[in-house]
PDB file of N, CA, C, O and CB in Angstrom:
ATOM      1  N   UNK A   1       0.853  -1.159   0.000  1.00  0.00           N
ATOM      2  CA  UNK A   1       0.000   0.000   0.000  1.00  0.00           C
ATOM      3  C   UNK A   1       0.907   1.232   0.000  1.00  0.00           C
ATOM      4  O   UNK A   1       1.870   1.380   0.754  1.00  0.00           O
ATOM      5  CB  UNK A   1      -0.975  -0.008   1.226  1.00  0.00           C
ATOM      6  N   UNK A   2       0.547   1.988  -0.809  1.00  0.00           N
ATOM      7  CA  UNK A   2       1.817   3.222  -1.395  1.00  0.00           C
ATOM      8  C   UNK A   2       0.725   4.878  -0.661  1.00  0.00           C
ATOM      9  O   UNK A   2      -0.157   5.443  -1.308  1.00  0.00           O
ATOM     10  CB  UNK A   2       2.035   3.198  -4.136  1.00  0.00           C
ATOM     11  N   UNK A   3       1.080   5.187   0.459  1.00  0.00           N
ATOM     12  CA  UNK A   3       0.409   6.504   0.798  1.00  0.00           C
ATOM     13  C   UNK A   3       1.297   7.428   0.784  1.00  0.00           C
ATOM     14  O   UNK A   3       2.342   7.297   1.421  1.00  0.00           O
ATOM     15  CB  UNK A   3      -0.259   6.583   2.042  1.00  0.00           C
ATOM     16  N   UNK A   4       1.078   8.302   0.197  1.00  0.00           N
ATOM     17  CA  UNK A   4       1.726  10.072   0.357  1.00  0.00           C
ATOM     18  C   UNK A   4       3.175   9.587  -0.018  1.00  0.00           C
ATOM     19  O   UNK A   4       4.170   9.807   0.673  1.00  0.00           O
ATOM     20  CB  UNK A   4       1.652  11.062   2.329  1.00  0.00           C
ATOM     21  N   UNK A   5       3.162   9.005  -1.021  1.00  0.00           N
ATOM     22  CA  UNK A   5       5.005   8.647  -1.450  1.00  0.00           C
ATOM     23  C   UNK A   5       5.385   7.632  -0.396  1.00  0.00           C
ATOM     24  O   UNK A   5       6.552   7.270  -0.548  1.00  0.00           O
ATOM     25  CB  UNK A   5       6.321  10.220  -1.252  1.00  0.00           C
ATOM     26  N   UNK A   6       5.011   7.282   0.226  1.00  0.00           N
ATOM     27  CA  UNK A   6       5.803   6.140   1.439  1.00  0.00           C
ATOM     28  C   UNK A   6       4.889   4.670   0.504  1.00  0.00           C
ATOM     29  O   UNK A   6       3.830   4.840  -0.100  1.00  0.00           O
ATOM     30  CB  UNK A   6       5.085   6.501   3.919  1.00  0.00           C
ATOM     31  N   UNK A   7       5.442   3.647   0.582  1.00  0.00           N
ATOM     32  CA  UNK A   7       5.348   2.357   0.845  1.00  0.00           C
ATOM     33  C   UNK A   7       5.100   1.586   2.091  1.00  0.00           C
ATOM     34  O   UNK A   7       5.855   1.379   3.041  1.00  0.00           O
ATOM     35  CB  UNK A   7       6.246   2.011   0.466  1.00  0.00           C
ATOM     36  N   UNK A   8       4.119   1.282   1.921  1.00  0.00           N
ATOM     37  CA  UNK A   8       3.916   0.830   3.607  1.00  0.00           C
ATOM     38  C   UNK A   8       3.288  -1.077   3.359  1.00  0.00           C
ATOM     39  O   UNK A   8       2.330  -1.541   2.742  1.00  0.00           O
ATOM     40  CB  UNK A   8       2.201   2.250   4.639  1.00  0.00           C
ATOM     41  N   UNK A   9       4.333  -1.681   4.141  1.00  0.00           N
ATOM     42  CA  UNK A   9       4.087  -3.442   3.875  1.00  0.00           C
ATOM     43  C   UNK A   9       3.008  -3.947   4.851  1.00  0.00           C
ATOM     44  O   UNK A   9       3.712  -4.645   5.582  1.00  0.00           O
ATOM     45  CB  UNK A   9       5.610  -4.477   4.231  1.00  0.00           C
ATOM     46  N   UNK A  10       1.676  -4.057   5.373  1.00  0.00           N
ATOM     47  CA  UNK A  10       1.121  -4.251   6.230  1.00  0.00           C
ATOM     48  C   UNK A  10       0.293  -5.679   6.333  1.00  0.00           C
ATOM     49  O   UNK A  10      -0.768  -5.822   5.726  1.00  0.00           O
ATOM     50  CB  UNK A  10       0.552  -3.209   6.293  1.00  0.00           C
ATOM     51  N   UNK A  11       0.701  -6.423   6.916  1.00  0.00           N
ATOM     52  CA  UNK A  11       0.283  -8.198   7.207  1.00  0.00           C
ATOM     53  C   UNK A  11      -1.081  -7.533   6.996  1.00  0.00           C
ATOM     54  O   UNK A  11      -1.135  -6.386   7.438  1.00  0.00           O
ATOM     55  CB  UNK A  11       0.677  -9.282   9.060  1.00  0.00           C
ATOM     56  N   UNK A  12      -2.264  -8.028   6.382  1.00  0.00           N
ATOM     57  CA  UNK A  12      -3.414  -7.403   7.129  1.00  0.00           C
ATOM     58  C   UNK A  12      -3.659  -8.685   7.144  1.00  0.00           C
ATOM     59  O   UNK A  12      -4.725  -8.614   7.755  1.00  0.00           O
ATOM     60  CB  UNK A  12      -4.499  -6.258   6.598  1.00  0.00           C
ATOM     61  N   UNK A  13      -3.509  -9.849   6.947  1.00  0.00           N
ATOM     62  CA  UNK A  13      -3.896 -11.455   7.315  1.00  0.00           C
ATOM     63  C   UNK A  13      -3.772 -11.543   8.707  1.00  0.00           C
ATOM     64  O   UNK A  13      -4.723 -12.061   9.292  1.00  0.00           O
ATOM     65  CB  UNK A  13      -2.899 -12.661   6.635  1.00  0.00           C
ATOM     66  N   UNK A  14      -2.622 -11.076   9.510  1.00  0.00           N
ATOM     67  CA  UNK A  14      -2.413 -11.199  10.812  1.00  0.00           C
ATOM     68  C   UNK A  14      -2.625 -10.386  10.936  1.00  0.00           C
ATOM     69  O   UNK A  14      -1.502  -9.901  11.075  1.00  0.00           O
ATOM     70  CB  UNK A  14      -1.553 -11.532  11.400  1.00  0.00           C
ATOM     71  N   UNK A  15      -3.886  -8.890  11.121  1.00  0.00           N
ATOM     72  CA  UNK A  15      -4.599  -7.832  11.750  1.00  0.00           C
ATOM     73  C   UNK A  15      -5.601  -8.400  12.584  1.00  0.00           C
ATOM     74  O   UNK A  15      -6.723  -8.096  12.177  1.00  0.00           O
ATOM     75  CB  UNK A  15      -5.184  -6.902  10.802  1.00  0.00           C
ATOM     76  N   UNK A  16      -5.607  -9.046  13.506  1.00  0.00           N
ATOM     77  CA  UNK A  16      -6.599  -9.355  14.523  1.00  0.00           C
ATOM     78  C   UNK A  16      -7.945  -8.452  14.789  1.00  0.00           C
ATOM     79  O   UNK A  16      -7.921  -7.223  14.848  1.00  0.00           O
ATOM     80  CB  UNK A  16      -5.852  -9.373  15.722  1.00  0.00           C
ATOM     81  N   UNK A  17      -8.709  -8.976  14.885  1.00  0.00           N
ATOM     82  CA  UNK A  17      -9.757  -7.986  15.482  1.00  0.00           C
ATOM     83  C   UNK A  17      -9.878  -7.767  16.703  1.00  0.00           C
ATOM     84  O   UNK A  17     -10.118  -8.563  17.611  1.00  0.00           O
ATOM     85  CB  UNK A  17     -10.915  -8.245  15.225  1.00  0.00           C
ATOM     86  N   UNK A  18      -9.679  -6.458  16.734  1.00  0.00           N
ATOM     87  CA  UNK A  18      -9.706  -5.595  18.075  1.00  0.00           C
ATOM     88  C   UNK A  18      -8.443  -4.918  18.290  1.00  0.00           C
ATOM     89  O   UNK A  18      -8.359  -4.229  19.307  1.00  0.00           O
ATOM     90  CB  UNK A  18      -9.983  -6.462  19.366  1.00  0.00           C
ATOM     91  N   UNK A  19      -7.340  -5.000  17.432  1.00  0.00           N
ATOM     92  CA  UNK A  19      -6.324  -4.488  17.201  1.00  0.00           C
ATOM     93  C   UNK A  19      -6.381  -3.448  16.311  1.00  0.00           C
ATOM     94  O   UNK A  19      -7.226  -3.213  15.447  1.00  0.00           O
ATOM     95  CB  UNK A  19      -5.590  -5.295  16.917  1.00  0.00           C
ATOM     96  N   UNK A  20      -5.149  -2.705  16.693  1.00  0.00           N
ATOM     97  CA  UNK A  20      -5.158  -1.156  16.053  1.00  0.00           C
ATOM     98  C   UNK A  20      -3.715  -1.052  15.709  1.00  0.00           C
ATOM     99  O   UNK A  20      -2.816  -1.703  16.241  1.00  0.00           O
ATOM    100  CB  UNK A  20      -5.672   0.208  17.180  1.00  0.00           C
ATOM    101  N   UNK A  21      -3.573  -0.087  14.679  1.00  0.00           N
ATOM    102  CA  UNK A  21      -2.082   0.518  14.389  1.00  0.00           C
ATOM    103  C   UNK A  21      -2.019   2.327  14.601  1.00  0.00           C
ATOM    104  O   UNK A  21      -2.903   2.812  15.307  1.00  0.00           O
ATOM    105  CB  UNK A  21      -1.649   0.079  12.561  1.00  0.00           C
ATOM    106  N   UNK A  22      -1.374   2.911  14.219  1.00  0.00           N
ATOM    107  CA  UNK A  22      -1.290   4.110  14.293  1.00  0.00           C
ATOM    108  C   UNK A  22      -0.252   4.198  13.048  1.00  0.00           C
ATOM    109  O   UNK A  22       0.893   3.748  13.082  1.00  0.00           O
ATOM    110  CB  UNK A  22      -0.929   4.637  15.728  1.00  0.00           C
ATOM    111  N   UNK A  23      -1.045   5.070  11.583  1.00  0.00           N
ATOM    112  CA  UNK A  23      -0.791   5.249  10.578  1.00  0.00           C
ATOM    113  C   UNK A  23      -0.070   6.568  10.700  1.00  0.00           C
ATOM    114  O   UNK A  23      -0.779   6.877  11.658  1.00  0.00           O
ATOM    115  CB  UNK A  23      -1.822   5.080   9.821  1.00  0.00           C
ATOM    116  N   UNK A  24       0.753   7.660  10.564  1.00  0.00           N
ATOM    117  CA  UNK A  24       1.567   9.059  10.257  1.00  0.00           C
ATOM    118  C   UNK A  24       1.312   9.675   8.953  1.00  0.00           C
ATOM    119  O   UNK A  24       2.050   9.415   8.003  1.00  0.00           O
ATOM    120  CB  UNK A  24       3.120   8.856  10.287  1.00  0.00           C
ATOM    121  N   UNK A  25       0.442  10.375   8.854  1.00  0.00           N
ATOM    122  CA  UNK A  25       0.461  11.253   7.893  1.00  0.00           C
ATOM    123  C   UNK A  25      -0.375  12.494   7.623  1.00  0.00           C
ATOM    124  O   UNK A  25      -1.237  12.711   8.474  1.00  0.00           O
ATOM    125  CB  UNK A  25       0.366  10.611   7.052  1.00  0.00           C
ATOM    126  N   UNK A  26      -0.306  13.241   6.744  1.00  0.00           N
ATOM    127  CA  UNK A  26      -0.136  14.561   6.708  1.00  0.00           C
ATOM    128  C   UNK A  26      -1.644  15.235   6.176  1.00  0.00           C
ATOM    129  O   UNK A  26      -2.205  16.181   6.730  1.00  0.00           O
ATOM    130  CB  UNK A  26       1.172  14.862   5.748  1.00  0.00           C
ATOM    131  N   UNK A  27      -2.159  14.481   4.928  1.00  0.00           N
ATOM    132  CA  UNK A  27      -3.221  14.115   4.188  1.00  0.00           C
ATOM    133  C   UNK A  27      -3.982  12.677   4.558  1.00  0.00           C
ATOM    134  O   UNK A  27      -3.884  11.563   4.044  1.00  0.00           O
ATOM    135  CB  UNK A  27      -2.714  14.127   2.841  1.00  0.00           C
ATOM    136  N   UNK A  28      -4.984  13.303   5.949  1.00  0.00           N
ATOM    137  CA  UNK A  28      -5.578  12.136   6.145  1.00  0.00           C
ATOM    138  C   UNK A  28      -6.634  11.592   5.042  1.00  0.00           C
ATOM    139  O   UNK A  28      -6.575  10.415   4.685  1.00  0.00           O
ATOM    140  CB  UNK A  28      -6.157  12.269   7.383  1.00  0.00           C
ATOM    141  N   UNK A  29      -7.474  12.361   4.581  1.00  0.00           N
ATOM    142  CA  UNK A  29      -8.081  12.328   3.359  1.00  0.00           C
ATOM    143  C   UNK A  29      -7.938  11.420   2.261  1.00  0.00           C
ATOM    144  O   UNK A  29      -8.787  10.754   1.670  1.00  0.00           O
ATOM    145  CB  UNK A  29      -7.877  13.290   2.935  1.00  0.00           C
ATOM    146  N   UNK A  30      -6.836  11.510   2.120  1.00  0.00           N
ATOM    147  CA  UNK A  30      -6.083  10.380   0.931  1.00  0.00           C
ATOM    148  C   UNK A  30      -6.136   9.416   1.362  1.00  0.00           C
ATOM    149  O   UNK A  30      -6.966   8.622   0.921  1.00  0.00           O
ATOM    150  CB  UNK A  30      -4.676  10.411   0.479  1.00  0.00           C
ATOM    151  N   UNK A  31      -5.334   9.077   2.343  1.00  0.00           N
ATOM    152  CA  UNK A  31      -4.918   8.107   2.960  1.00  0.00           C
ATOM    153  C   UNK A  31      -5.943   7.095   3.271  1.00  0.00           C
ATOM    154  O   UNK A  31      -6.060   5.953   2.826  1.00  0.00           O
ATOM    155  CB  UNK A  31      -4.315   8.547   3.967  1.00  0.00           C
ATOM    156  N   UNK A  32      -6.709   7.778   4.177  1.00  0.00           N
ATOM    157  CA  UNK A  32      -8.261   6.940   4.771  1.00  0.00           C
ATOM    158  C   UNK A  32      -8.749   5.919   3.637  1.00  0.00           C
ATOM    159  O   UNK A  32      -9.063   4.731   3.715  1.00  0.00           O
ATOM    160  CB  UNK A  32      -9.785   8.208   5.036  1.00  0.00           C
ATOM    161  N   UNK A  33      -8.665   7.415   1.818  1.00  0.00           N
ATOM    162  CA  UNK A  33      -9.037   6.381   1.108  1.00  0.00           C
ATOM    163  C   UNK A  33      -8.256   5.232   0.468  1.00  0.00           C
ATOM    164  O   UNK A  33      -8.718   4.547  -0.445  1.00  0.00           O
ATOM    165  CB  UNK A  33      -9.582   6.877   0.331  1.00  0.00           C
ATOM    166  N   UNK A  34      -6.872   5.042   1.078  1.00  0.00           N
ATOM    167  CA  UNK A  34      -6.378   4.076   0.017  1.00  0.00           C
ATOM    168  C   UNK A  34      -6.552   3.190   1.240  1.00  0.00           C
ATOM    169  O   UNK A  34      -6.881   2.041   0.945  1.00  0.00           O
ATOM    170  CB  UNK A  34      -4.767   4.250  -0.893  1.00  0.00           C
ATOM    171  N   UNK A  35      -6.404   3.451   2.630  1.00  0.00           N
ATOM    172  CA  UNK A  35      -6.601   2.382   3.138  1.00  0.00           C
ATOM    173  C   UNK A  35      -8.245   1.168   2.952  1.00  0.00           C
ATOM    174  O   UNK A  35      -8.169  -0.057   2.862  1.00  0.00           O
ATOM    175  CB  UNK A  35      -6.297   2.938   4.412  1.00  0.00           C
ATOM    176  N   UNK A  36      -9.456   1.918   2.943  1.00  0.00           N
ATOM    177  CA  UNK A  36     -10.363   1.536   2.504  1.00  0.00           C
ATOM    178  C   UNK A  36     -10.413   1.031   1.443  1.00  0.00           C
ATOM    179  O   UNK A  36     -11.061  -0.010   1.338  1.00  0.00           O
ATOM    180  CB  UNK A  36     -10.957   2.140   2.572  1.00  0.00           C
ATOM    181  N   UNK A  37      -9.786   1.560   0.359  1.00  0.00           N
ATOM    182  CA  UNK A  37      -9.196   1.018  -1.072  1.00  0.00           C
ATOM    183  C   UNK A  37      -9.096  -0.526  -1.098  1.00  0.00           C
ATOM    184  O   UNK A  37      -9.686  -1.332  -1.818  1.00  0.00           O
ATOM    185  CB  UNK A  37      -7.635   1.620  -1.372  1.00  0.00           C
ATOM    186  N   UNK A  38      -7.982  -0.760   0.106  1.00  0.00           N
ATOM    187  CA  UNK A  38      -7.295  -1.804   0.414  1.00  0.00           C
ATOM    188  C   UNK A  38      -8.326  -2.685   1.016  1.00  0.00           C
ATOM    189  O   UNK A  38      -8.861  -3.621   0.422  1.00  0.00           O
ATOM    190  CB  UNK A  38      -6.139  -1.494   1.243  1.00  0.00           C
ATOM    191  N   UNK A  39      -8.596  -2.274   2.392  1.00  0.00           N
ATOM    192  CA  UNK A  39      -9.336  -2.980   3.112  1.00  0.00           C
ATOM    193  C   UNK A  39     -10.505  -3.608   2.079  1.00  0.00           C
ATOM    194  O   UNK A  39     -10.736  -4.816   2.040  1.00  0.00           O
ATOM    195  CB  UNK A  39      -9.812  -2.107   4.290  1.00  0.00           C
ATOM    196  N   UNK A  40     -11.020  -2.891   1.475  1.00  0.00           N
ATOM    197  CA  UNK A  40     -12.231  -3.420   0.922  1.00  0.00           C
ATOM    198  C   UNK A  40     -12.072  -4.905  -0.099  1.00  0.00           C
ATOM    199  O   UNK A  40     -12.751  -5.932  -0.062  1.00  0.00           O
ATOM    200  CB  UNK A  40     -12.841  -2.145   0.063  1.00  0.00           C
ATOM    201  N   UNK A  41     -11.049  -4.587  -0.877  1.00  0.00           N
ATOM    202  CA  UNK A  41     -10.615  -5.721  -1.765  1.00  0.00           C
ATOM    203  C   UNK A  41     -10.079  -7.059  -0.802  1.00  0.00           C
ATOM    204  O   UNK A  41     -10.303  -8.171  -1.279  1.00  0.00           O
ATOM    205  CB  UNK A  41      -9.328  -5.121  -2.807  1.00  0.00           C
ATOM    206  N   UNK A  42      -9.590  -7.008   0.134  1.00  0.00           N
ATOM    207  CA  UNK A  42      -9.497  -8.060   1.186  1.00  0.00           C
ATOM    208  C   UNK A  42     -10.536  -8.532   2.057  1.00  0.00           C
ATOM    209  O   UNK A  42     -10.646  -9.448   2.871  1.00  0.00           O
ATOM    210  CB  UNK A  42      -8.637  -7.719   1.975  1.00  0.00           C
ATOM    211  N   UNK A  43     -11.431  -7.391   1.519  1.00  0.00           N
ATOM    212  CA  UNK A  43     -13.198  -7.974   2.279  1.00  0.00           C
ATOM    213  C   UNK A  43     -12.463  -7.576   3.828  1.00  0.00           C
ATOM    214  O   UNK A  43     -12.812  -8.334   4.733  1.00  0.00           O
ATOM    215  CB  UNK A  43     -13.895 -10.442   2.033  1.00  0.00           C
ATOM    216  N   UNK A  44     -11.726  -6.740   4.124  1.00  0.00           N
ATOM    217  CA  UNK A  44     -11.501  -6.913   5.987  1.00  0.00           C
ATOM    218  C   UNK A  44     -12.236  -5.335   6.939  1.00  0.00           C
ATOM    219  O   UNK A  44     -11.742  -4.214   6.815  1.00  0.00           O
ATOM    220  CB  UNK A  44      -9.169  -6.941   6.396  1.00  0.00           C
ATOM    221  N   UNK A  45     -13.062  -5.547   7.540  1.00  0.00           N
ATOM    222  CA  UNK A  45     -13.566  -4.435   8.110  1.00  0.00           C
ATOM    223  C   UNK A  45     -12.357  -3.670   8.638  1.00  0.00           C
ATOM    224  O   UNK A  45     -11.269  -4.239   8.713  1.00  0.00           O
ATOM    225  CB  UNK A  45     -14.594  -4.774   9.156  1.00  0.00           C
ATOM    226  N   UNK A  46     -12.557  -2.010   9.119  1.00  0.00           N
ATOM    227  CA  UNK A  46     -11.796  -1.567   9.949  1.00  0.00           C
ATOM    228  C   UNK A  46     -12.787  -0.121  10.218  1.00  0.00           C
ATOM    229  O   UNK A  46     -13.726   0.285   9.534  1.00  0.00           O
ATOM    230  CB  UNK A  46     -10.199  -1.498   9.379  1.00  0.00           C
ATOM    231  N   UNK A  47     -12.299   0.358  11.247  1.00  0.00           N
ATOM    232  CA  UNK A  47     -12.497   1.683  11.909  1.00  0.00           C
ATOM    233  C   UNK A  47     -11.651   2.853  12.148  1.00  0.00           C
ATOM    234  O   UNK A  47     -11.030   3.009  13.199  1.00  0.00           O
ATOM    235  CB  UNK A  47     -12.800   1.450  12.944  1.00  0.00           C
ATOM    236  N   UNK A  48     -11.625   3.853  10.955  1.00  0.00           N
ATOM    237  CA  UNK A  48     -10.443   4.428  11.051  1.00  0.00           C
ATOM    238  C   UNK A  48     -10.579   5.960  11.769  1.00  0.00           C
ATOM    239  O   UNK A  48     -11.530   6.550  11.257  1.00  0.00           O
ATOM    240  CB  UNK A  48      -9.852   4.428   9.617  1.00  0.00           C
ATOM    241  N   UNK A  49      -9.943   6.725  12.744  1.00  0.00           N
ATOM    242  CA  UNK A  49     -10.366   7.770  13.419  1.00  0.00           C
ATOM    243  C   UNK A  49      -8.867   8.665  12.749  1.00  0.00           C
ATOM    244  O   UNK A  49      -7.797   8.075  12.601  1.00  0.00           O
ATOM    245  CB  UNK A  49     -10.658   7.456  15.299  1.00  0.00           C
ATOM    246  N   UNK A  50      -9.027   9.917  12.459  1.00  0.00           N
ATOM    247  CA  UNK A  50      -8.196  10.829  12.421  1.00  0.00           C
ATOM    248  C   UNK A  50      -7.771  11.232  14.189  1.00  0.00           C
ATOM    249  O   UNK A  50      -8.488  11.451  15.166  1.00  0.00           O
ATOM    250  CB  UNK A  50      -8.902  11.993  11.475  1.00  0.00           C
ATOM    251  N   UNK A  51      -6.445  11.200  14.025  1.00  0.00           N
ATOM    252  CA  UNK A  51      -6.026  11.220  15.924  1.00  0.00           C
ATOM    253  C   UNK A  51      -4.342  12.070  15.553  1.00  0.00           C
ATOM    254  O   UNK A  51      -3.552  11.989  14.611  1.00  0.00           O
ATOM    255  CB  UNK A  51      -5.755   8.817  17.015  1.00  0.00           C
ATOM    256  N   UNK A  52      -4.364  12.680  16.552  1.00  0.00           N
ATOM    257  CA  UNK A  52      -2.665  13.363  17.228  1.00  0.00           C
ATOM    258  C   UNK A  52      -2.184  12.506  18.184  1.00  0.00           C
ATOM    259  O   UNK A  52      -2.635  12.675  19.317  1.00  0.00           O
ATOM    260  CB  UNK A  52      -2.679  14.972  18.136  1.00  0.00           C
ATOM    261  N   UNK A  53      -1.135  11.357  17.967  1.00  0.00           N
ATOM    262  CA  UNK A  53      -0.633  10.606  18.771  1.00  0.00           C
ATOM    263  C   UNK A  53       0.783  11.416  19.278  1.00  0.00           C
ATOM    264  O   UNK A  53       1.491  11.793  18.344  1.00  0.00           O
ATOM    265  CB  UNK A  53      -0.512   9.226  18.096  1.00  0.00           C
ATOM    266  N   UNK A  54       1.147  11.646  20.290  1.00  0.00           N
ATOM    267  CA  UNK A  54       2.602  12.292  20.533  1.00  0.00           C
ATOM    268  C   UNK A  54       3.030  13.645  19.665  1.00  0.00           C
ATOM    269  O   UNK A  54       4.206  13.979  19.518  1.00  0.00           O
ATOM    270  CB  UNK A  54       3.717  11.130  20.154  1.00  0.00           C
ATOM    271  N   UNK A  55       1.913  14.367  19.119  1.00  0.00           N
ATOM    272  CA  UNK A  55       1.931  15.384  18.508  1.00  0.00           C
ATOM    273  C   UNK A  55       2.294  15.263  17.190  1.00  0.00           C
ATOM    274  O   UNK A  55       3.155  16.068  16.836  1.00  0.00           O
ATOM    275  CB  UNK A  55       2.570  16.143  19.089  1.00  0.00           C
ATOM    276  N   UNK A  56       1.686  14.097  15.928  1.00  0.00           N
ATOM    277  CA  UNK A  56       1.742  13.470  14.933  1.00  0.00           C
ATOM    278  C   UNK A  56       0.736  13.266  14.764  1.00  0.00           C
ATOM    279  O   UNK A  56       0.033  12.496  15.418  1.00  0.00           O
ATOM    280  CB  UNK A  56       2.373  12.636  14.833  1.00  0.00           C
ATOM    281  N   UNK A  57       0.350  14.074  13.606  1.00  0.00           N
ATOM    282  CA  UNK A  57      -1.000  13.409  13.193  1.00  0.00           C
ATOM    283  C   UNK A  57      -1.227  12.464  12.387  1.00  0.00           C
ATOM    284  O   UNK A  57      -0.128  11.972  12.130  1.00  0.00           O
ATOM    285  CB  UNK A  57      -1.730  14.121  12.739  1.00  0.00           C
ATOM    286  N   UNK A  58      -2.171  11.828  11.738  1.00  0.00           N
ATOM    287  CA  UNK A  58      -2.777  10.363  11.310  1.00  0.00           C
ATOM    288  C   UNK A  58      -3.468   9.791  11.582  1.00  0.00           C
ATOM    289  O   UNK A  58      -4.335  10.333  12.267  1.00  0.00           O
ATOM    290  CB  UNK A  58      -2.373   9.572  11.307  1.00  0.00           C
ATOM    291  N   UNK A  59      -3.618   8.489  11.319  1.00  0.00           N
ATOM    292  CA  UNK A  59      -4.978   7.460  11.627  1.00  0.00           C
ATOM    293  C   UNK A  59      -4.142   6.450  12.244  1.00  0.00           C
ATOM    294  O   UNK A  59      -2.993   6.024  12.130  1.00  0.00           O
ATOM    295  CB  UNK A  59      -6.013   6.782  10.167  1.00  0.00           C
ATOM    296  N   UNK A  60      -5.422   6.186  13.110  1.00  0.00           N
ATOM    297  CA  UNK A  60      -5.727   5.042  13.839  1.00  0.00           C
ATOM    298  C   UNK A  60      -6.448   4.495  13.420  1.00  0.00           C
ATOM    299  O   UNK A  60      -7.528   5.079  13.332  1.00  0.00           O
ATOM    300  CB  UNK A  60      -6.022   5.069  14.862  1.00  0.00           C
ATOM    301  N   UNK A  61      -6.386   2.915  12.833  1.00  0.00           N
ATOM    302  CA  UNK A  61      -7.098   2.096  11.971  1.00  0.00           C
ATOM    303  C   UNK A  61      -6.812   0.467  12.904  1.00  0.00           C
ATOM    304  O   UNK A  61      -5.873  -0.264  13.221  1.00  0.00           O
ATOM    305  CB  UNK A  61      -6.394   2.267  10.165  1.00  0.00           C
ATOM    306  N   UNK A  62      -8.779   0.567  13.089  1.00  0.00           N
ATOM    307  CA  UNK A  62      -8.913  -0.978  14.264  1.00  0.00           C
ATOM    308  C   UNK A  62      -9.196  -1.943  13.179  1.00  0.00           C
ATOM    309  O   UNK A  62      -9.570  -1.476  12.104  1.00  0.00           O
ATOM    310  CB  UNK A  62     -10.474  -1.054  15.698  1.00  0.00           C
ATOM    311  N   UNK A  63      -9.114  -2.785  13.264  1.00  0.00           N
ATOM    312  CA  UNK A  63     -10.003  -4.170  12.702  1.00  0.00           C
ATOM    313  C   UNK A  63     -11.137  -4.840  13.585  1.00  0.00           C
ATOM    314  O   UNK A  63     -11.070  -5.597  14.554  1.00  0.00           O
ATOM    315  CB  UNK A  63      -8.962  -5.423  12.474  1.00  0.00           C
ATOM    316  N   UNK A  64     -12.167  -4.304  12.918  1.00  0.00           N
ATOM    317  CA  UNK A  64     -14.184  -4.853  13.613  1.00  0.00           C
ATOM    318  C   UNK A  64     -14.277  -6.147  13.110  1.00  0.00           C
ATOM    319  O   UNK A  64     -15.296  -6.811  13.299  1.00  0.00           O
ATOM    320  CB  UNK A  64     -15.963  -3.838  12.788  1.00  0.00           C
TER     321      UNK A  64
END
């Protein structure tokens, strides 16, 4: 999954449900959609919140 020029390798086979990551980036907008992009073609639910972790913004994306 390629967001905002980064490459990002993400197991989503081993994304458990009820687990979360914390995504970094700048253009949540985009992003949200490639992750949904993604998620959707793998059929895998998720819940994604725009959040400031440690003064970094991005998503937080759970698996439902």
């Amino acid at each position: 999954m390629r967001i905002q020029g980064i490459s990002y390798n993400i197991n989503w086979r081993n994304f458990k449900v009820g687990s979360s990551f914390f995504l970094p980036c700048l253009d949540d907008s985009s992003a949200k959609k490639e992750v949904l992009r993604t998620t959707k073609r793998l059929k895998i639910k998720v819940f994604i919140k725009v959040v400031v972790e440690e003064g970094v913004k991005g998503l937080r994306i759970w698996r439902i």
